[in-house]
Coordinates of C-alpha atoms and ligand atoms in Angstrom, one line a residue:
X1137 CA 9.1 55.2 6.1
X1138 CA 6.0 57.0 7.3
X1139 CA 3.1 55.8 9.4
X1140 CA -0.3 56.9 10.5
X1141 CA -1.2 56.8 14.2
X1142 CA -5.0 56.9 14.5
X1143 CA -7.3 57.0 17.5
X1144 CA -11.2 56.8 17.7
X1145 CA -13.2 59.8 16.9
X1146 CA -16.6 60.8 18.4
X1147 CA -17.9 63.1 15.9
X1148 CA -17.5 64.0 12.2
X1149 CA -18.9 67.2 10.7
X1150 CA -17.1 68.3 7.6
X1151 CA -17.3 69.7 4.1
X1152 CA -14.5 69.3 1.6
X1153 CA -13.6 68.0 -1.8
X1154 CA -11.1 65.2 -2.6
X1155 CA -8.4 65.3 -5.3
X1156 CA -9.1 64.6 -9.0
X1157 CA -10.1 61.2 -10.3
X1158 CA -7.2 58.8 -10.9
X1159 CA -8.8 56.9 -13.8
X1160 CA -9.7 60.1 -15.6
X1161 CA -6.4 61.8 -15.0
X1162 CA -4.5 59.0 -16.7
X1163 CA -6.9 59.2 -19.6
X1164 CA -6.6 62.9 -19.9
X1165 CA -2.8 62.8 -20.0
X1166 CA -3.0 60.2 -22.8
X1167 CA -5.7 61.7 -24.9
X1168 CA -4.5 65.3 -24.4
X1169 CA -1.1 64.1 -25.7
X1170 CA -2.7 62.5 -28.8
X1171 CA -4.9 65.5 -29.6
X1172 CA -4.4 68.1 -32.3
X1173 CA -3.7 71.1 -30.1
X1174 CA -3.3 72.5 -26.6
X1175 CA -5.5 71.1 -23.9
X1176 CA -6.0 72.7 -20.5
X1177 CA -6.6 70.0 -17.8
X1178 CA -7.9 71.2 -14.5
X1179 CA -8.0 69.3 -11.2
X1180 CA -5.6 66.7 -12.6
X1181 CA -4.7 64.2 -9.8
X1182 CA -1.1 65.1 -8.8
X1183 CA -0.3 61.6 -7.6
X1184 CA 2.7 59.5 -8.4
X1185 CA 0.7 57.2 -10.6
X1186 CA -0.8 60.0 -12.8
X1187 CA 2.4 62.0 -12.9
X1188 CA 4.2 59.0 -14.3
X1189 CA 1.7 58.8 -17.1
X1190 CA 2.1 62.5 -17.8
X1191 CA 5.9 62.1 -17.9
X1192 CA 5.5 59.1 -20.1
X1193 CA 3.5 61.2 -22.6
X1194 CA 6.2 63.9 -22.3
X1195 CA 8.8 61.2 -23.2
X1196 CA 6.7 60.4 -26.2
X1197 CA 6.8 64.1 -27.4
X1198 CA 3.7 65.5 -25.7
X1199 CA 5.1 68.1 -23.4
X1200 CA 3.1 69.8 -20.7
X1201 CA 3.3 73.1 -18.7
X1202 CA 2.2 73.3 -15.1
X1203 CA -0.2 76.1 -14.3
X1204 CA -0.8 75.2 -10.6
X1205 CA 0.7 72.4 -8.5
X1206 CA 0.2 70.7 -5.2
X1207 CA 3.3 71.5 -3.3
X1208 CA 5.7 68.7 -3.2
X1209 CA 3.4 66.4 -5.4
X1210 CA 2.7 67.5 -9.0
X1211 CA 0.6 69.5 -11.3
X1212 CA -3.1 70.1 -10.7
X1213 CA -3.8 72.5 -13.5
X1214 CA -1.8 72.1 -16.7
X1215 CA -1.6 72.5 -20.4
X1216 CA -0.7 69.6 -22.6
X1217 CA 0.6 70.1 -26.1
X1218 CA -1.0 67.4 -28.3
X1219 CA 1.1 65.7 -31.0
X1220 CA -1.8 65.0 -33.5
X1221 CA -1.4 61.2 -33.1
X1222 CA 2.3 61.4 -34.0
X1223 CA 4.3 60.2 -31.1
X1224 CA 8.0 60.0 -31.0
X1225 CA 10.4 57.3 -29.8
X1226 CA 11.2 57.6 -26.1
X1227 CA 14.9 58.1 -25.3
X1228 CA 14.7 55.7 -22.3
X1229 CA 12.5 53.0 -20.8
X1230 CA 9.3 54.5 -19.3
X1231 CA 8.6 54.2 -15.6
X1232 CA 5.0 53.4 -14.7
X1233 CA 5.7 53.2 -11.0
X1234 CA 2.9 51.5 -9.1
X1235 CA 0.3 52.1 -11.7
X1236 CA -1.6 49.1 -13.4
X1237 CA -3.7 51.6 -15.2
X1238 CA -0.7 53.6 -16.6
X1239 CA 1.1 50.5 -17.8
X1240 CA -1.9 48.8 -19.4
X1241 CA -3.2 51.9 -21.1
X1242 CA 0.3 52.9 -22.3
X1243 CA 0.8 49.3 -23.6
X1244 CA -2.3 49.7 -25.8
X1245 CA -1.1 53.1 -26.9
X1246 CA 2.4 51.9 -27.8
X1247 CA 1.4 48.6 -29.4
X1248 CA 0.8 50.2 -32.8
X1249 CA 3.7 52.7 -33.1
X1250 CA 6.5 52.9 -35.6
X1251 CA 9.1 52.7 -32.8
X1252 CA 10.0 50.4 -30.0
X1253 CA 9.6 51.2 -26.3
X1254 CA 9.9 49.6 -22.8
X1255 CA 7.5 49.9 -19.9
X1256 CA 8.7 49.1 -16.4
X1257 CA 7.2 49.5 -12.9
X1258 CA 7.9 48.9 -9.2
X1259 CA 8.1 45.5 -7.5
X1260 CA 4.2 45.4 -7.1
X1261 CA 3.5 46.3 -10.6
X1262 CA 6.2 43.8 -11.9
X1263 CA 4.2 41.0 -10.3
X1264 CA 0.8 41.9 -11.7
X1265 CA -0.6 40.1 -14.8
X1266 CA 0.1 41.9 -18.1
X1267 CA -1.1 38.9 -20.3
X1268 CA -4.6 40.3 -20.1
X1269 CA -3.4 43.2 -22.3
X1270 CA -0.6 41.5 -24.3
X1271 CA -2.9 38.7 -25.5
X1272 CA -5.5 40.9 -27.2
X1273 CA -2.8 43.3 -28.5
X1274 CA -0.9 40.4 -30.0
X1275 CA -4.1 39.3 -31.8
X1276 CA -4.1 42.8 -33.3
X1277 CA -0.5 42.2 -34.5
X1278 CA 1.4 43.8 -31.6
X1279 CA 4.8 42.4 -30.8
X1280 CA 5.2 42.6 -27.0
X1281 CA 7.5 40.7 -24.8
X1282 CA 6.9 40.3 -21.1
X1283 CA 10.4 40.0 -19.7
X1284 CA 9.6 39.9 -16.0
X1285 CA 10.9 37.5 -13.4
X1286 CA 7.3 36.2 -13.2
X1287 CA 5.9 34.9 -16.5
X1288 CA 3.5 37.3 -18.2
X1289 CA 4.7 40.2 -16.1
X1290 CA 6.5 43.6 -16.7
X1291 CA 8.9 44.9 -17.9
X1292 CA 7.2 45.0 -21.3
X1293 CA 9.2 45.4 -24.5
X1294 CA 7.0 46.7 -27.2
X1295 CA 8.4 46.4 -30.8
X1296 CA 7.3 48.5 -33.7
X1297 CA 4.2 47.0 -35.3
X1298 CA 1.2 47.6 -37.6
X1299 CA -2.1 46.7 -36.1
X1300 CA -5.2 45.3 -37.6
X1301 CA -8.6 45.6 -35.9
X1302 CA -10.2 42.7 -33.9
X1303 CA -13.4 41.9 -32.0
X1304 CA -12.3 40.8 -28.5
X1305 CA -14.3 39.2 -25.8
X1306 CA -12.9 40.3 -22.5
X1307 CA -12.3 37.3 -20.3
X1308 CA -12.4 39.5 -17.2
X1309 CA -14.5 42.6 -16.6
X1310 CA -11.6 45.1 -16.8
X1311 CA -11.8 48.7 -17.9
X1312 CA -8.0 48.8 -18.2
X1313 CA -8.0 46.0 -20.7
X1314 CA -11.0 47.5 -22.6
X1315 CA -9.2 50.8 -22.7
X1316 CA -5.9 49.3 -23.9
X1317 CA -7.6 47.6 -26.8
X1318 CA -9.6 50.8 -27.7
X1319 CA -6.4 52.9 -27.6
X1320 CA -4.7 50.4 -29.9
X1321 CA -7.7 50.5 -32.1
X1322 CA -7.1 54.2 -32.7
X1323 CA -4.0 53.2 -34.5
X1324 CA -5.6 50.3 -36.5
X1325 CA -7.4 50.7 -39.8
X1326 CA -11.0 49.8 -39.4
X1327 CA -13.3 48.8 -36.6
X1328 CA -12.0 47.3 -33.3
X1329 CA -14.6 46.0 -30.9
X1330 CA -14.4 45.0 -27.3
X1331 CA -17.1 43.0 -25.7
X1332 CA -17.2 43.2 -21.9
X1333 CA -18.7 40.4 -19.7
X1334 CA -20.1 43.0 -17.4
X1335 CA -20.3 46.8 -17.3
X1336 CA -17.0 48.4 -16.4
X1337 CA -16.1 52.1 -15.8
X1338 CA -16.7 54.0 -19.1
X1339 CA -14.3 56.9 -18.7
X1340 CA -12.4 56.0 -21.8
X1341 CA -15.5 56.1 -24.0
X1342 CA -16.8 59.4 -22.3
X1343 CA -13.4 61.1 -22.7
X1344 CA -13.0 60.0 -26.3
X1345 CA -16.3 61.7 -26.9
X1346 CA -15.0 64.9 -25.3
X1347 CA -12.1 64.8 -27.8
X1348 CA -14.6 64.2 -30.6
X1349 CA -13.5 60.6 -31.3
X1350 CA -16.5 58.5 -31.8
X1351 CA -17.1 55.1 -30.3
X1352 CA -20.2 53.0 -30.7
X1353 CA -22.0 51.2 -28.0
X1354 CA -24.2 48.2 -28.7
X1355 CA -25.1 46.4 -25.4
X1356 CA -21.9 45.4 -23.9
X1357 CA -19.9 45.8 -27.2
X1358 CA -17.9 49.0 -27.7
X1359 CA -16.4 49.8 -31.1
X1360 CA -13.9 52.3 -32.3
X1361 CA -12.8 53.2 -35.8
X1362 CA -9.0 53.9 -36.3
X1363 CA -7.5 57.0 -37.8
X1364 CA -9.7 59.5 -36.1
X1365 CA -8.0 62.7 -35.0
X1366 CA -8.7 63.7 -31.3
X1367 CA -9.7 67.4 -31.2
X1368 CA -8.0 69.2 -28.4
X1369 CA -10.3 70.3 -25.6
X1370 CA -10.2 71.5 -22.1
X1371 CA -11.2 69.1 -19.4
X1372 CA -11.9 69.5 -15.7
X1373 CA -11.4 66.2 -13.7
X1374 CA -14.0 65.7 -11.0
X1375 CA -13.0 64.5 -7.5
X1376 CA -12.3 60.8 -7.2
X1377 CA -15.2 58.9 -5.7
X1378 CA -12.8 56.1 -4.8
X1379 CA -10.9 58.6 -2.5
X1380 CA -14.2 60.0 -1.2
X1381 CA -15.2 56.4 -0.3
X1382 CA -12.9 56.5 2.7
X1383 CA -14.7 59.5 4.3
X1384 CA -18.0 58.3 3.2
X1385 CA -17.5 55.1 5.2
X1386 CA -16.3 57.0 8.2
X1387 CA -19.3 59.2 8.2
X1388 CA -21.7 56.4 7.3
X1389 CA -20.6 54.3 10.3
X1390 CA -20.7 57.1 12.9
X1391 CA -24.3 57.9 14.0
X1392 CA -24.9 61.7 14.2
X1393 CA -22.2 62.6 11.7
X1394 CA -22.6 64.8 8.6
X1395 CA -20.3 64.9 5.7
X1396 CA -20.6 66.8 2.5
X1397 CA -18.1 65.8 -0.3
X1398 CA -18.1 68.4 -3.0
X1399 CA -17.5 68.3 -6.8
X1400 CA -17.0 64.5 -7.0
X1401 CA -17.5 62.3 -10.0
X1402 CA -20.9 60.6 -10.0
X1403 CA -20.5 58.4 -13.1
X1404 CA -23.0 55.5 -12.6
X1405 CA -20.2 53.0 -13.5
X1406 CA -18.5 54.1 -10.2
X1407 CA -21.3 54.9 -7.7
X1408 CA -22.2 51.4 -6.5
X1409 CA -20.5 52.4 -3.2
X1410 CA -23.3 54.8 -2.6
X1411 CA -25.9 52.1 -3.2
X1412 CA -24.1 49.8 -0.8
X1413 CA -23.8 52.3 2.0
X1414 CA -27.5 53.3 1.6
X1415 CA -28.4 49.6 1.8
X1416 CA -26.4 49.4 5.0
X1417 CA -28.5 52.2 6.5
X1418 CA -26.6 55.4 5.8
X1419 CA -28.7 58.4 4.8
X1420 CA -27.5 59.9 1.6
X1421 CA -28.4 62.7 -0.9
X1422 CA -26.7 63.2 -4.3
X1423 CA -26.9 66.6 -5.9
X1424 CA -25.9 66.5 -9.6
X1425 CA -24.4 69.8 -10.8
X1426 CA -23.6 68.6 -14.3
X1427 CA -24.7 65.5 -16.1
X1428 CA -23.1 66.1 -19.5
X1429 CA -19.9 64.2 -20.2
X1430 CA -18.7 63.0 -16.7
X1431 CA -21.4 63.6 -14.2
X1432 CA -20.2 65.7 -11.2
X1433 CA -22.0 66.7 -8.0
X1434 CA -22.1 66.7 -4.2
X1435 CA -22.8 63.8 -1.8
X1436 CA -24.2 64.5 1.6
X1437 CA -24.1 61.6 4.0
X1438 CA -25.5 61.3 7.5
X1439 CA -24.2 58.4 9.7
X1440 CA -26.4 55.6 11.2
X1441 CA -26.1 52.2 12.9
X1442 CA -25.2 50.2 9.9
X1443 CA -26.3 46.7 9.1
X1444 CA -24.5 44.1 6.9
X1445 CA -25.3 43.5 3.3
X1446 CA -24.5 41.2 0.3
X1447 CA -22.5 42.8 -2.5
X1448 CA -24.2 41.8 -5.8
X1449 CA -22.2 40.1 -8.5
X1450 CA -23.0 42.9 -11.0
X1451 CA -21.9 45.6 -8.4
X1452 CA -18.3 44.1 -8.1
X1453 CA -16.6 45.7 -11.1
X1454 CA -18.2 49.0 -10.2
X1455 CA -16.9 49.1 -6.6
X1456 CA -13.7 46.9 -6.9
X1457 CA -11.4 49.6 -5.6
X1458 CA -13.8 50.4 -2.7
X1459 CA -13.9 46.8 -1.3
X1460 CA -11.1 47.3 1.3
X1461 CA -13.0 50.2 2.9
X1462 CA -16.4 48.5 2.4
X1463 CA -15.0 45.6 4.4
X1464 CA -14.2 48.0 7.2
X1465 CA -17.8 49.3 7.1
X1466 CA -18.9 45.7 7.2
X1467 CA -16.8 45.1 10.4
X1468 CA -18.6 48.0 12.0
X1469 CA -22.1 47.0 10.9
X1470 CA -24.4 44.6 12.7
X1471 CA -24.9 41.3 11.0
X1472 CA -23.2 39.5 8.1
X1473 CA -21.7 41.1 4.9
X1474 CA -21.0 38.8 2.0
X1475 CA -18.3 39.9 -0.6
X1476 CA -17.9 37.2 -3.2
X1477 CA -17.0 37.0 -7.0
X1478 CA -14.1 39.4 -6.4
X1479 CA -11.2 37.3 -7.2
X1480 CA -9.7 40.2 -9.1
X1481 CA -8.8 41.7 -5.7
X1482 CA -6.0 39.1 -5.6
X1483 CA -4.2 40.8 -8.4
X1484 CA -4.3 44.4 -7.3
X1485 CA -1.5 46.4 -5.7
X1486 CA -1.5 43.6 -3.0
X1487 CA -3.6 40.5 -2.7
X1488 CA -6.4 42.6 -1.3
X1489 CA -8.4 39.6 0.0
X1490 CA -5.6 38.5 2.2
X1491 CA -4.4 42.0 3.3
X1492 CA -8.0 43.1 4.2
X1493 CA -8.8 39.8 6.0
X1494 CA -5.5 39.7 8.0
X1495 CA -5.8 43.4 8.9
X1496 CA -9.4 43.2 10.1
X1497 CA -8.6 40.0 12.1
X1498 CA -5.7 41.8 13.7
X1499 CA -8.2 44.4 14.9
X1500 CA -10.5 41.9 16.4
X1501 CA -13.1 41.4 13.6
X1502 CA -14.7 38.1 12.7
X1503 CA -13.9 37.4 9.1
X1504 CA -13.9 34.3 6.8
X1505 CA -11.6 34.3 3.8
X1506 CA -12.7 32.7 0.4
X1507 CA -10.7 32.4 -2.8
X1508 CA -13.0 35.0 -4.3
X1509 CA -13.9 37.2 -1.4
X1510 CA -14.8 37.2 2.3
X1511 CA -17.7 37.1 4.8
X1512 CA -17.6 39.5 7.7
X1513 CA -19.7 39.0 10.8
X1514 CA -19.9 42.6 11.9
X1515 CA -20.4 44.3 15.2
X1516 CA -17.5 43.0 17.3
X1517 CA -15.5 45.9 18.8
X1518 CA -12.4 46.7 16.9
X1519 CA -9.1 47.3 18.9
X1520 CA -6.1 49.2 17.8
X1521 CA -3.3 47.1 16.1
X1522 CA -0.3 47.5 14.0
X1523 CA -1.2 47.1 10.4
X1524 CA 1.3 47.0 7.5
X1525 CA -0.1 48.4 4.2
X1526 CA 2.5 46.3 2.2
X1527 CA 2.8 49.4 0.1
X1528 CA -0.9 49.3 -1.0
X1529 CA -2.4 52.8 -0.9
X1530 CA -6.0 51.6 -0.5
X1531 CA -5.0 49.2 2.3
X1532 CA -3.3 52.0 4.2
X1533 CA -6.3 54.4 3.9
X1534 CA -8.9 51.7 4.7
X1535 CA -7.2 50.8 7.9
X1536 CA -6.8 54.4 8.8
X1537 CA -10.6 54.6 8.7
X1538 CA -10.8 51.4 10.8
X1539 CA -8.6 53.1 13.3
X1540 CA -11.1 55.9 13.7
X1541 CA -13.5 53.4 15.3
X1542 CA -11.1 51.2 17.4
X1543 CA -10.2 51.3 21.0
X1544 CA -6.6 52.4 21.7
X1545 CA -4.2 53.4 18.9
X1546 CA -4.0 51.9 15.4
X1547 CA -0.6 52.3 13.8
X1548 CA -0.5 51.9 10.0
X1549 CA 3.0 51.2 8.7
X1550 CA 4.3 52.0 5.3
X1551 CA 2.0 54.8 4.3
X1552 CA 4.0 56.8 1.7
X1553 CA 2.0 54.7 -0.8
X1554 CA -1.1 56.8 -0.3
X1555 CA 0.5 59.4 -2.6
X1556 CA -0.2 57.0 -5.5
X1557 CA -3.8 58.0 -5.4
X1558 CA -4.6 60.5 -2.7
X1559 CA -1.9 63.1 -2.1
X1560 CA -3.1 65.0 0.9
X1561 CA -4.8 62.1 2.6
X1562 CA -2.8 62.5 5.8
X1563 CA -3.8 66.2 5.9
X1564 CA -7.5 65.4 5.7
X1565 CA -7.1 62.6 8.2
X1566 CA -5.6 65.1 10.6
X1567 CA -8.4 67.5 10.1
X1568 CA -11.1 64.9 10.7
X1569 CA -9.3 63.5 13.8
X1570 CA -8.9 67.0 15.3
X1571 CA -12.6 67.6 14.9
X1572 CA -11.9 70.4 12.6
X1573 CA -14.7 71.2 10.2
X1574 CA -13.8 74.7 8.8
X1575 CA -13.3 74.3 5.0
X1576 CA -9.9 76.0 5.2
X1577 CA -8.7 73.0 7.4
X1578 CA -9.2 70.7 4.5
X1579 CA -7.6 72.8 1.8
X1580 CA -4.5 71.2 0.4
X1581 CA -1.6 73.7 -0.1
X1582 CA -1.3 74.7 -3.8
X1583 CA 1.3 77.0 -5.3
X1584 CA 0.6 78.9 -8.5
X1585 CA 3.9 78.5 -10.5
X1586 CA 2.9 80.0 -13.9
Ligands
S3P2747 C1 -9.2 51.2 -13.6 C2 -9.8 50.0 -13.7 C3 -9.9 49.1 -12.5 C4 -9.5 49.7 -11.2 C5 -8.3 50.5 -11.3 C6 -8.5 51.7 -12.4 C7 -9.1 52.1 -14.7 O1 -9.0 48.0 -12.8 O2 -9.3 48.7 -10.3 O3 -8.0 51.2 -10.1 O4 -8.7 53.3 -14.6 O5 -9.5 51.6 -15.8 P1 -9.4 46.8 -13.8 O6 -9.5 47.3 -15.2 O7 -8.3 45.8 -13.6 O8 -10.7 46.2 -13.3

């Protein structure tokens, strides 16, 4: 089992880009596979999570060819052969690994097929709630059994069914659930509507538009009409702002630092992290290269002495994945940071309220735990500690960043999990720690294989 050993850094001057966006890569694999032709996907995230979704689509008949790959991980540039909405029965149960997004989106896709299928995942995924997708899908007529040891959990047995459209009020602000219902709606005759309680990431709607599938937006209601044929297209996945967030926090909290993250997704449903770091005192510039479809651009950040902040209720769904590393920024900032209304963190890859609070306390931070979040009284010096990621990629990476600011050595145990969202993180961490700033030091090794 691998580990990170991290010591404090005194400077950070770097320019690089992070791997492709995880949310968009899942969606590109699925919509590419449903489309009516060949799609070239560039900068796909070659992580275990996304490769599992790609392999799931292959098992459903949508094969892909790799153009370039990240050595030892998976495809970066690839061609997907769309099946014109006609999927075939998989020969075996489909492995979703650690990916909540993969399993929930695939459940929506498979709910209205003429064949049965089974989705399973690792121990963490098998303990996460799936009722949030099976309930609305059952309302549409899906026949899904949750056969996990824990009630309402995977494995999912999805029987052949014919779906009818519904209007569904999401009880939690979840882009995964919204997307599962919209994907199911593609196979139902008529108009399916999802009403979200708060804005969630809109990559599904944006990507459907790229594939010429129309959706309608009316306030917080999103509708789709079934029986539309996705037109094949080429898609370039921007860098993942949730991966960039680790380095943004490291730079923000180190006065005198300068970091340029290039070609990263700047979709406003994902950029609350930038607002929060600005509010905490970091100096930031965003340069948008392209605002059509998925916005993409560069972020330049200069570090400063940070001060605490309160995360607004409406910001929570926008930065839910960044909260572990925001909590690290809070521990390094002067004053109090309040993170509440974030109970969803308890059903992520780990209970991220407990894993963050315990880890920060082990490093000497002053943290209060609540059912729906935490309060951090920042500014106490952090000291090195041994932190277990418990197999959660974002916990491993957040505490690697904390280690860059701690006295002594921080050892993060169980770090293979970072490959679920950020293959190459260890390489970038080593380049930062060794004060290397030449772009070549940050380049991940790719091998053209076709
Ligand atoms: C995601 C939505 C979020 C996020 C997850 C990816 C997506 O989950 O935490 O990492 O791609 O739709 P919820 O839908 O559960 O909020």
